[in-house]
Coordinates of C-alpha atoms and ligand atoms in Angstrom, one line a residue:
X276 CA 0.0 0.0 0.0
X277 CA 1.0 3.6 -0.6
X278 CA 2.6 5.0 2.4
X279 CA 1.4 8.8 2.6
X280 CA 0.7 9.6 6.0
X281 CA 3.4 11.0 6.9
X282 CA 2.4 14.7 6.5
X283 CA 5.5 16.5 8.3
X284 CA 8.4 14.9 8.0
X285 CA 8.9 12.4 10.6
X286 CA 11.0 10.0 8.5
X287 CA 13.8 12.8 9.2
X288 CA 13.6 12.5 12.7
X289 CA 14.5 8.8 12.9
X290 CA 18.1 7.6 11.6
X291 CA 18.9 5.3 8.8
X292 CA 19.3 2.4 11.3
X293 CA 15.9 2.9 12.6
X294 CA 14.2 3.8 9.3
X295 CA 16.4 -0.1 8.4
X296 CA 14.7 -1.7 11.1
X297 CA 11.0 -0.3 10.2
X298 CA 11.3 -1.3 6.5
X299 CA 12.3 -4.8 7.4
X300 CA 9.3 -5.1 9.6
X301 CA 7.1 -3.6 6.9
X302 CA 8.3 -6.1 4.4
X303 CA 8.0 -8.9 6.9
X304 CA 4.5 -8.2 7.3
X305 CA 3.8 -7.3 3.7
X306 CA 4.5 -11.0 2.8
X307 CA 3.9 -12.9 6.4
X308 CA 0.9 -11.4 7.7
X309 CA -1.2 -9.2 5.4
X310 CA -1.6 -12.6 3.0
X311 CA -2.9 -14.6 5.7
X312 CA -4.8 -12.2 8.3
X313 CA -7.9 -12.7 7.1
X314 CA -7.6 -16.4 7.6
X315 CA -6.4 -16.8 11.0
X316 CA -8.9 -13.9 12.5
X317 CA -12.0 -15.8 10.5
X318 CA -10.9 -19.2 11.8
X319 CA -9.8 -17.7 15.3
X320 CA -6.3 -19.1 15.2
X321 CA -2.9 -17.7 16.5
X322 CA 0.0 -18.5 13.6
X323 CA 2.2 -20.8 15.9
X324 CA 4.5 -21.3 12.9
X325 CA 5.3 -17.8 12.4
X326 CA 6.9 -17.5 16.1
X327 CA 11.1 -19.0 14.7
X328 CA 10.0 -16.2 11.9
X329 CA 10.0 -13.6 14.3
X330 CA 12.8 -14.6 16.3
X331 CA 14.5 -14.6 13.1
X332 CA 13.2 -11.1 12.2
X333 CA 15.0 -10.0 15.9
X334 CA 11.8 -8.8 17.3
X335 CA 11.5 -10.9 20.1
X336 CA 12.9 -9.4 23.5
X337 CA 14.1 -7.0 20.9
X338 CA 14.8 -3.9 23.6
X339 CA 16.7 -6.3 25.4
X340 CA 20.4 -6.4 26.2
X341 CA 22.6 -9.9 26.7
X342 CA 21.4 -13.8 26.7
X343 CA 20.6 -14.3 23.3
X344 CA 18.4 -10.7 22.8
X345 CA 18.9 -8.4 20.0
X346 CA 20.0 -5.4 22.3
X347 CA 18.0 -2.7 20.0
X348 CA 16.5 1.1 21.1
X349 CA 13.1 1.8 22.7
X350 CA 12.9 3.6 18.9
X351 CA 13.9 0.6 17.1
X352 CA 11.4 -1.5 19.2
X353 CA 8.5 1.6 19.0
X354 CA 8.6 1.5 15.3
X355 CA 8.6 -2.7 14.9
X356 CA 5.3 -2.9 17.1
X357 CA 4.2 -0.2 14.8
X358 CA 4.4 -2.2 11.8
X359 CA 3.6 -5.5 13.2
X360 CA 0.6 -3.9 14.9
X361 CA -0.3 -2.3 11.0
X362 CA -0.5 -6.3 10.0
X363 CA -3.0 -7.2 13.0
X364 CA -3.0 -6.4 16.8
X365 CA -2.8 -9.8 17.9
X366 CA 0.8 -10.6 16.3
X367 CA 2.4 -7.3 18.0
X368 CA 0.2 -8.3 21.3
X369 CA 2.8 -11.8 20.8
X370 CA 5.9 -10.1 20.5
X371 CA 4.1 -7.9 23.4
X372 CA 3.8 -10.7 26.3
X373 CA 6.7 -12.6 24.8
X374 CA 9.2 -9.6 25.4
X375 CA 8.0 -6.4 26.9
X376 CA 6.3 -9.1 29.5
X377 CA 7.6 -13.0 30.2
X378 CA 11.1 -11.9 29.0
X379 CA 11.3 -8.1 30.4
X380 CA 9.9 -9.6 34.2
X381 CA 12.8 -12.8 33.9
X382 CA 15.0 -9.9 32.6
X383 CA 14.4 -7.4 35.3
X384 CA 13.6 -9.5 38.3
X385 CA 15.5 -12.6 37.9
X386 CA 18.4 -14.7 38.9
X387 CA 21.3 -15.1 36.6
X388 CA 20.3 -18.8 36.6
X389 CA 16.7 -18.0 35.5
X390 CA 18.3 -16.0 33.0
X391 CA 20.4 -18.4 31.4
X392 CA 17.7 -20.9 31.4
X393 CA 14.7 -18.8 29.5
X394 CA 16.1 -15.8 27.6
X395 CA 18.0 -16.8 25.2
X396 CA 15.6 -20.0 23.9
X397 CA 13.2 -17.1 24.2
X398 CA 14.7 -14.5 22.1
X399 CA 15.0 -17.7 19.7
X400 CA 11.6 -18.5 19.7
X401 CA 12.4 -21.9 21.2
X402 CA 9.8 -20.7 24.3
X403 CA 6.9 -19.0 24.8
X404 CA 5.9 -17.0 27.7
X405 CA 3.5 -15.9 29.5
X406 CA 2.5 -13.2 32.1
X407 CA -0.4 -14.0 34.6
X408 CA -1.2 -11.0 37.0
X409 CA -5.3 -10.6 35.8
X410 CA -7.5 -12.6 38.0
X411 CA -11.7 -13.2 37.3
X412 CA -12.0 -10.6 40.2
X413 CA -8.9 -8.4 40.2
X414 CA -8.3 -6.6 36.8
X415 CA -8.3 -2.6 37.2
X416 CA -7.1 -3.1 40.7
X417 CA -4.5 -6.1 41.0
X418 CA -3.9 -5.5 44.4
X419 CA -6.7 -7.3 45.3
X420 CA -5.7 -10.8 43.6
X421 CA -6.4 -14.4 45.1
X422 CA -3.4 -16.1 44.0
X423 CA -1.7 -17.1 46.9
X424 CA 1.8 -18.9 47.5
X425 CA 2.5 -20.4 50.4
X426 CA 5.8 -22.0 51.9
X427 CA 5.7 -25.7 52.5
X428 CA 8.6 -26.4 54.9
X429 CA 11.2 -24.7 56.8
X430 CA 14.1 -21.9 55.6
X431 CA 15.1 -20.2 53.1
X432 CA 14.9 -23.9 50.5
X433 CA 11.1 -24.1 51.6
X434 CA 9.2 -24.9 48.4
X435 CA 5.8 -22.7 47.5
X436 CA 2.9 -24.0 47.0
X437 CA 0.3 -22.0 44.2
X438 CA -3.0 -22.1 44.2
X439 CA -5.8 -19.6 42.7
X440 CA -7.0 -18.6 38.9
X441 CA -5.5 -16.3 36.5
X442 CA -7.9 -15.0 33.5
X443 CA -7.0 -13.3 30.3
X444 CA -3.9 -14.5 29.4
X445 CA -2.1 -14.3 27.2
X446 CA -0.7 -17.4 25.4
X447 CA -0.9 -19.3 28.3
X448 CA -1.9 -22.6 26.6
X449 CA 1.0 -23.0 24.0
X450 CA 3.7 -21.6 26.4
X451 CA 6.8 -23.5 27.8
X452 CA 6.7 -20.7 31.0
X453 CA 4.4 -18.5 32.9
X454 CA 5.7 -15.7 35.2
X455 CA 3.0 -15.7 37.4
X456 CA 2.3 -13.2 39.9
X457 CA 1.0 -14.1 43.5
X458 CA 0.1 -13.0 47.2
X459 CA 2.6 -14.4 49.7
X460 CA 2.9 -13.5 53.8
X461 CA 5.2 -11.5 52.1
X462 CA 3.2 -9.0 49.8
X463 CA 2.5 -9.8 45.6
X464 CA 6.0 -11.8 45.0
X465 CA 6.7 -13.1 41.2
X466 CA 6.9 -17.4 40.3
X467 CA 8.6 -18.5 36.9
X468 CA 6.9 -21.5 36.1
X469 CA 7.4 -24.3 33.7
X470 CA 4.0 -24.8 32.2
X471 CA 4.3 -28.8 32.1
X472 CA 4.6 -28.7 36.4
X473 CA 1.7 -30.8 37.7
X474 CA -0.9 -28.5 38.8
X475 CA -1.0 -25.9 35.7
X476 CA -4.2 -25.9 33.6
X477 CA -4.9 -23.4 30.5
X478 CA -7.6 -23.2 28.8
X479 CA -8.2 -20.4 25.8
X480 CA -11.0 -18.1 26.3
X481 CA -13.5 -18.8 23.1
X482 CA -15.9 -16.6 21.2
X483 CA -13.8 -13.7 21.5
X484 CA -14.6 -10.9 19.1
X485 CA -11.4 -9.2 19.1
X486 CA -8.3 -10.3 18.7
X487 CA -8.9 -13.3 17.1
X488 CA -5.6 -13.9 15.6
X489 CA -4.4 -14.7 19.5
X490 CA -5.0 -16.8 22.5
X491 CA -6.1 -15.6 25.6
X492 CA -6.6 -18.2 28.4
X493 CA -7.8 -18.9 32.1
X494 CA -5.1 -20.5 33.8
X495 CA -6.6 -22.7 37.3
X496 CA -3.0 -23.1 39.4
X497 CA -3.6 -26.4 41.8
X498 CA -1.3 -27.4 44.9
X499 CA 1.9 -26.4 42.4
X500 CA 4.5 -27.2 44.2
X501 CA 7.8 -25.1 43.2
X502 CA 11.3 -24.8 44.4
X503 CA 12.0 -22.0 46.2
X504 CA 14.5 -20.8 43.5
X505 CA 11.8 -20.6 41.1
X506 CA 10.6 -17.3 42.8
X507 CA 12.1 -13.8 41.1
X508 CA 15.0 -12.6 43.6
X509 CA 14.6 -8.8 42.8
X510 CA 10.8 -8.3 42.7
X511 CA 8.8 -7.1 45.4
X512 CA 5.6 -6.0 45.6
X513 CA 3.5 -4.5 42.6
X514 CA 6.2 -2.8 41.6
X515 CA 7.7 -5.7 39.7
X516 CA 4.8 -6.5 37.9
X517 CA 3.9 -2.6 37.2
X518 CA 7.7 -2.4 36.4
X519 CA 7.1 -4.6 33.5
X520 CA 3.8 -3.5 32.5
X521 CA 5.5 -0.2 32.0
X522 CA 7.1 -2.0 29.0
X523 CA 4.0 -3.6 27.5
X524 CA 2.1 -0.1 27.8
X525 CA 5.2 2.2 25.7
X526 CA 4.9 -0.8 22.4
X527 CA 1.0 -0.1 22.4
X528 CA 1.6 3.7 22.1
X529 CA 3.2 2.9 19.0
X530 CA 1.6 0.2 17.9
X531 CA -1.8 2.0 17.8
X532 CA -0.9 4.2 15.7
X533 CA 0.1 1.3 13.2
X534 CA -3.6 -0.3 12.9
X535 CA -4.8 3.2 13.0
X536 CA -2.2 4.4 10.2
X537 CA -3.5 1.2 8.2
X538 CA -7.0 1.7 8.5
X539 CA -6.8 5.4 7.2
X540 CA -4.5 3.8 4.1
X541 CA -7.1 1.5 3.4
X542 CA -9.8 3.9 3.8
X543 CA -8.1 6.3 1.4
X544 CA -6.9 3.9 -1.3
X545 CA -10.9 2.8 -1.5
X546 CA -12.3 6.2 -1.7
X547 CA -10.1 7.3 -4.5
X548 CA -11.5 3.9 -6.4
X549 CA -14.9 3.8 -5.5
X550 CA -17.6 5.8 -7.3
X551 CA -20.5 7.1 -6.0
X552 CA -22.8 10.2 -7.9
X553 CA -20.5 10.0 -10.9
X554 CA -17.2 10.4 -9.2
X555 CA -14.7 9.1 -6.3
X556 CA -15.6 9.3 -2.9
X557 CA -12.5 11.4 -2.2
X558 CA -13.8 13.8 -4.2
X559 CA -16.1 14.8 -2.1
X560 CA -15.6 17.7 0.8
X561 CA -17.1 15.4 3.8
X562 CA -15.1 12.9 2.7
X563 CA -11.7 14.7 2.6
X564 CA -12.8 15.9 6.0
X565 CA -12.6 12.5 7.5
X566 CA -9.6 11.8 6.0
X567 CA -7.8 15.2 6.9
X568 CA -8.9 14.2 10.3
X569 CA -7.4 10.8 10.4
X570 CA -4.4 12.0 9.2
X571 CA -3.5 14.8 11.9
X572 CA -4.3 12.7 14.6
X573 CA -2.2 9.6 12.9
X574 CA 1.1 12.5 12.4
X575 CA 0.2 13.8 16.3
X576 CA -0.1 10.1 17.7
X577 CA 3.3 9.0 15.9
X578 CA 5.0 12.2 16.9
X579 CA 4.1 11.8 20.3
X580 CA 5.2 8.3 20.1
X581 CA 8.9 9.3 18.9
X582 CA 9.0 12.0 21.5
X583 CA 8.3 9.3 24.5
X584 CA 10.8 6.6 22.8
X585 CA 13.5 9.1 22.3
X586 CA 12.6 10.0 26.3
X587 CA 13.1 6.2 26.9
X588 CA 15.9 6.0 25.8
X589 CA 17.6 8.3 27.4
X590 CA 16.8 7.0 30.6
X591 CA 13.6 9.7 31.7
X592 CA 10.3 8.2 30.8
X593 CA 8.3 8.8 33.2
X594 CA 4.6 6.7 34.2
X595 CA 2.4 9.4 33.8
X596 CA 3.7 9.8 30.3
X597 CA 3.1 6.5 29.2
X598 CA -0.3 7.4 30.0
X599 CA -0.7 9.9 28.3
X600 CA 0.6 8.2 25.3
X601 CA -1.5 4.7 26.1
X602 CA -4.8 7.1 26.5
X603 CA -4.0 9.5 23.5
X604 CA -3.3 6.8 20.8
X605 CA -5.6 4.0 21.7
X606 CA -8.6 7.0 21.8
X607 CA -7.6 8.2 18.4
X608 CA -6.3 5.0 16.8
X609 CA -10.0 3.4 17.6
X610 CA -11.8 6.4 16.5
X611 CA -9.9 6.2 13.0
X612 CA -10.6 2.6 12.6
X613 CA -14.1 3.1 13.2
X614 CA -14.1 6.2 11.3
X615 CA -12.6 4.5 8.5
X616 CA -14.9 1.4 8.5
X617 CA -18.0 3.6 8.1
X618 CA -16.2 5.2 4.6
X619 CA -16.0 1.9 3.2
X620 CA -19.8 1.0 3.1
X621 CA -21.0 -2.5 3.5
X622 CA -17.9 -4.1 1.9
X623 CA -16.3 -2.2 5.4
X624 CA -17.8 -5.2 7.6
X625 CA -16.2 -8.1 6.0
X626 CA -12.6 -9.6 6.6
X627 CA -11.7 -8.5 2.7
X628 CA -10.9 -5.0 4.8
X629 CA -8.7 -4.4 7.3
X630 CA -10.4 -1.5 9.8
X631 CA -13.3 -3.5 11.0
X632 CA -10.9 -5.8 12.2
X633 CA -8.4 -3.3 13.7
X634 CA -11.6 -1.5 15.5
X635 CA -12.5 -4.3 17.4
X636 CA -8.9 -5.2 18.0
X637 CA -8.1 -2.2 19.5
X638 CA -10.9 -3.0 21.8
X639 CA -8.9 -5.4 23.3
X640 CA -5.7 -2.8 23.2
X641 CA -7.6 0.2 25.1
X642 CA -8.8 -2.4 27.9
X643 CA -5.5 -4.3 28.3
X644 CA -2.5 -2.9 30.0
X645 CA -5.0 -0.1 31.7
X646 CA -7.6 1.0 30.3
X647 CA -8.3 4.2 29.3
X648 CA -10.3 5.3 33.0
X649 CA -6.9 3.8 34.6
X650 CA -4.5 6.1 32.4
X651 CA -6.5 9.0 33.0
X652 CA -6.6 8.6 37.0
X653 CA -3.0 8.0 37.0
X654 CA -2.6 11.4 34.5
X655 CA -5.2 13.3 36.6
X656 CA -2.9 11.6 39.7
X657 CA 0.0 13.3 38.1
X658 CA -1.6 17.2 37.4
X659 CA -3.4 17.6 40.6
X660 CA -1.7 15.5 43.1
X661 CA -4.9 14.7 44.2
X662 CA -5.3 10.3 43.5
X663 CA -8.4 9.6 42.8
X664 CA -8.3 5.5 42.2
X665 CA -10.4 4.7 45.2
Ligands
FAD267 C1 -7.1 -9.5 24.8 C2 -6.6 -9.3 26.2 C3 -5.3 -9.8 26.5 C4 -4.9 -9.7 27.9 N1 -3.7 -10.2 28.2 C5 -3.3 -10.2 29.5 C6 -2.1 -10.9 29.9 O1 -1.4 -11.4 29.0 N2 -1.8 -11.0 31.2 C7 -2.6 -10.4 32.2 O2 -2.3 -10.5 33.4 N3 -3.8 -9.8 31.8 C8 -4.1 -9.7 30.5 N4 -5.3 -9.1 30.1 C9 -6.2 -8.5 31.2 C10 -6.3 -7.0 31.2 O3 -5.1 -6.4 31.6 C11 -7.5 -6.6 32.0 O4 -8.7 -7.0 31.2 C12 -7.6 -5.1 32.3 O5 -6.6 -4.8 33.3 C13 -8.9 -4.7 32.9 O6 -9.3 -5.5 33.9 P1 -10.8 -6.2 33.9 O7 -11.0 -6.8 32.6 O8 -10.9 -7.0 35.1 O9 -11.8 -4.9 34.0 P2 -12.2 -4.1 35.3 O10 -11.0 -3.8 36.1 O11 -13.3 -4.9 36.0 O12 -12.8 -2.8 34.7 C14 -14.1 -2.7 34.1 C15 -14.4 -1.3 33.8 O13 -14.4 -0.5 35.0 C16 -13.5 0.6 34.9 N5 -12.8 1.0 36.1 C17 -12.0 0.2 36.9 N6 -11.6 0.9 38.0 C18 -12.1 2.1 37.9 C19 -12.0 3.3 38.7 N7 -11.3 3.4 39.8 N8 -12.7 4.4 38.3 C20 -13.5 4.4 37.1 N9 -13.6 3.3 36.3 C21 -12.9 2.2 36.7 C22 -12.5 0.1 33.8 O14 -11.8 1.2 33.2 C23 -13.3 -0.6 32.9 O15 -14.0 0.2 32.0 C24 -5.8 -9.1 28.8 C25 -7.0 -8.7 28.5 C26 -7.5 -8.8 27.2 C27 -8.9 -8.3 26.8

């Protein structure tokens, strides 16, 4: 598709290495994904073949440094979700909980030995992995989750013991590990655990109708019985699992923008073809409104995605300012989808289109990873001082 959104000159703002690694993503998704959307959203399945692509393609743990992981900038990683996110939301939601998640907690919170065991056949796409925080009755407010882990002996080599139910995630039935998050005497504390260990059940959530090109799953965790070194050393409290969250939530203010930017594309490339009254759609003044419209808020959303990467990597990013980009660009992504849906007519509501499916994708995207009330409390947290969450 003709690439014309870019209205002011962003291009120039990124370097040739980072313009390299968008263009390789684009052309991976060109001829991986675009072919075969349609397919696995009708039929509701999640591509496992195309994970050793992606590890191929370096996007896997891709803002990662060391064991096996491509070491590349928050930019670099910003603009892949982009373009992976342009082929279908559930693909960049993948490399989402494989690496800004599974790999980022291990990554962050683990011991060298947990390190060495996952990353690297992660990176490679030789393991999957999960992230379990959500619970059926603690989403919004994980504070309040059931899970609990208990010691079963005495000292310091006491195993844990898990019990409790995990709901909504994601690719918990085809992954090798979960990093699951649970209550202990000693506040939220963070497990990896090897899916095959007696006592872990997943089972994919069905009739889903968005992001049908993934697998979401309940996950029922009975008398599992750990060692204690299967705990993460350096996480305590909700910190660790916000910490990582924090990761999750910066891919999506880019990747928005990518189903958004695609939907818009679509949306143009049929209103210049399609004749109505005797002449193109685009030809006529509500039409170009819609279009204008959809195209300042794509250049805003992307700029405003630059501005935040190029703040993470430097070292400042701040919370509140991933919520501002989370809220911003999964409002206006979803309102261009939408938007963009409606200009294409009847044919807009079949899979032959892209928007329709992007719309109710980003469903999924505005509710995951705090939703948009969430982002503005912690935002409205942030300008008055004043928190509001309770
Ligand atoms: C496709 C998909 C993939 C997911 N993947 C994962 C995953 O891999 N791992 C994982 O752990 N979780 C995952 N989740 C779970 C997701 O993070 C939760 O759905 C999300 O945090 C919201 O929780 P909830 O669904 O329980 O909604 P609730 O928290 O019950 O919220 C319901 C509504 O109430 C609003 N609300 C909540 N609190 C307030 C308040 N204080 N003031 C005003 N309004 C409020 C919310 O904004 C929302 O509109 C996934 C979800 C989806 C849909």
């Amino acid at each position: 598709m003709n690439d014309n959104s870019d209205l002011i000159g962003i291009e120039g703002l990124l370097s040739a290495e980072e313009i390299a690694v968008r263009d390789k993503v684009r052309a991976f998704v060109d001829t991986e994904i675009r072919p075969n959307i349609a397919g696995w959203y009708e039929r509701a399945e999640f591509p496992l073949e195309i994970v050793p692509e992606m590890a191929k393609l370096g996007v896997l743990g891709m803002h990662l440094t060391g064991y096996g992981c491509p070491g590349r900038s928050a930019v670099e990683y910003g603009l892949a979700a982009m373009e992976l996110e342009a082929g279908d939301s559930g693909l960049r939601t993948f490399v989402s909980v494989q690496g800004s998640l599974a790999m980022s907690a291990i990554h962050k919170h683990g011991s060298e030995e947990q390190k060495n065991e996952w990353l690297p056949r992660m990176a490679a796409g030789e393991a999957i992995g999960c992230f379990g925080l959500t619970e059926p009755t603690a989403g919004s407010d994980p504070a309040g989750m059931q899970t609990f882990a208990r010691r079963d002996g005495a000292g310091d080599d006491a195993d844990w013991v898990l019990n409790g139910t995990k709901r909504w995630i994601g690719l918990a039935s085809v992954a090798q590990v979960a990093v699951i998050w649970a209550m202990t005497d000693d506040g939220v504390r963070g497990f990896v655990v090897p899916t095959d260990t007696p006592g872990f059940k997943a089972v994919p959530i069905t009739q889903k109708l968005s992001m049908r090109a993934s697998i979401q799953c309940e996950i029922e965790l009975t008398d599992l019985r750990l060692p204690a070194s299967a705990m993460l050393p350096k996480a305590k409290g909700l910190r660790g699992p916000f910490e990582c969250l924090n990761e999750a939530r910066y891919g999506i203010i880019w990747g928005a923008m990518g189903a958004a930017r695609d939907s818009y594309l679509t949306a143009l490339e049929y209103s210049k073809e399609r004749l109505q009254f005797g002449k193109p759609l685009a030809g006529y003044q509500l039409t170009q409104e819609k279009l204008v419209n959809m195209a300042l808020e794509i250049n805003k959303g992307t700029l405003l995605a630059l501005q935040l990467g190029r703040l993470k990597d430097a070292g400042g990013l701040q919370p509140h300012q991933i919520s501002v980009g989370k809220l911003n660009n999964c409002r206006e992504a979803i309102a261009i989808a939408r938007e963009a849906r409606a200009m294409l007519g009847g044919n807009g509501i079949t899979l032959d289109y892209s928007p329709l499916r992007h719309a109710n994708n980003l469903e999924s995207v505005r509710t995951y990873e705090g939703t948009d009330e969430v982002h503005t409390l912690v935002i409205g947290n942030h300008v008055t001082g004043i928190p509001a969450f309770r």
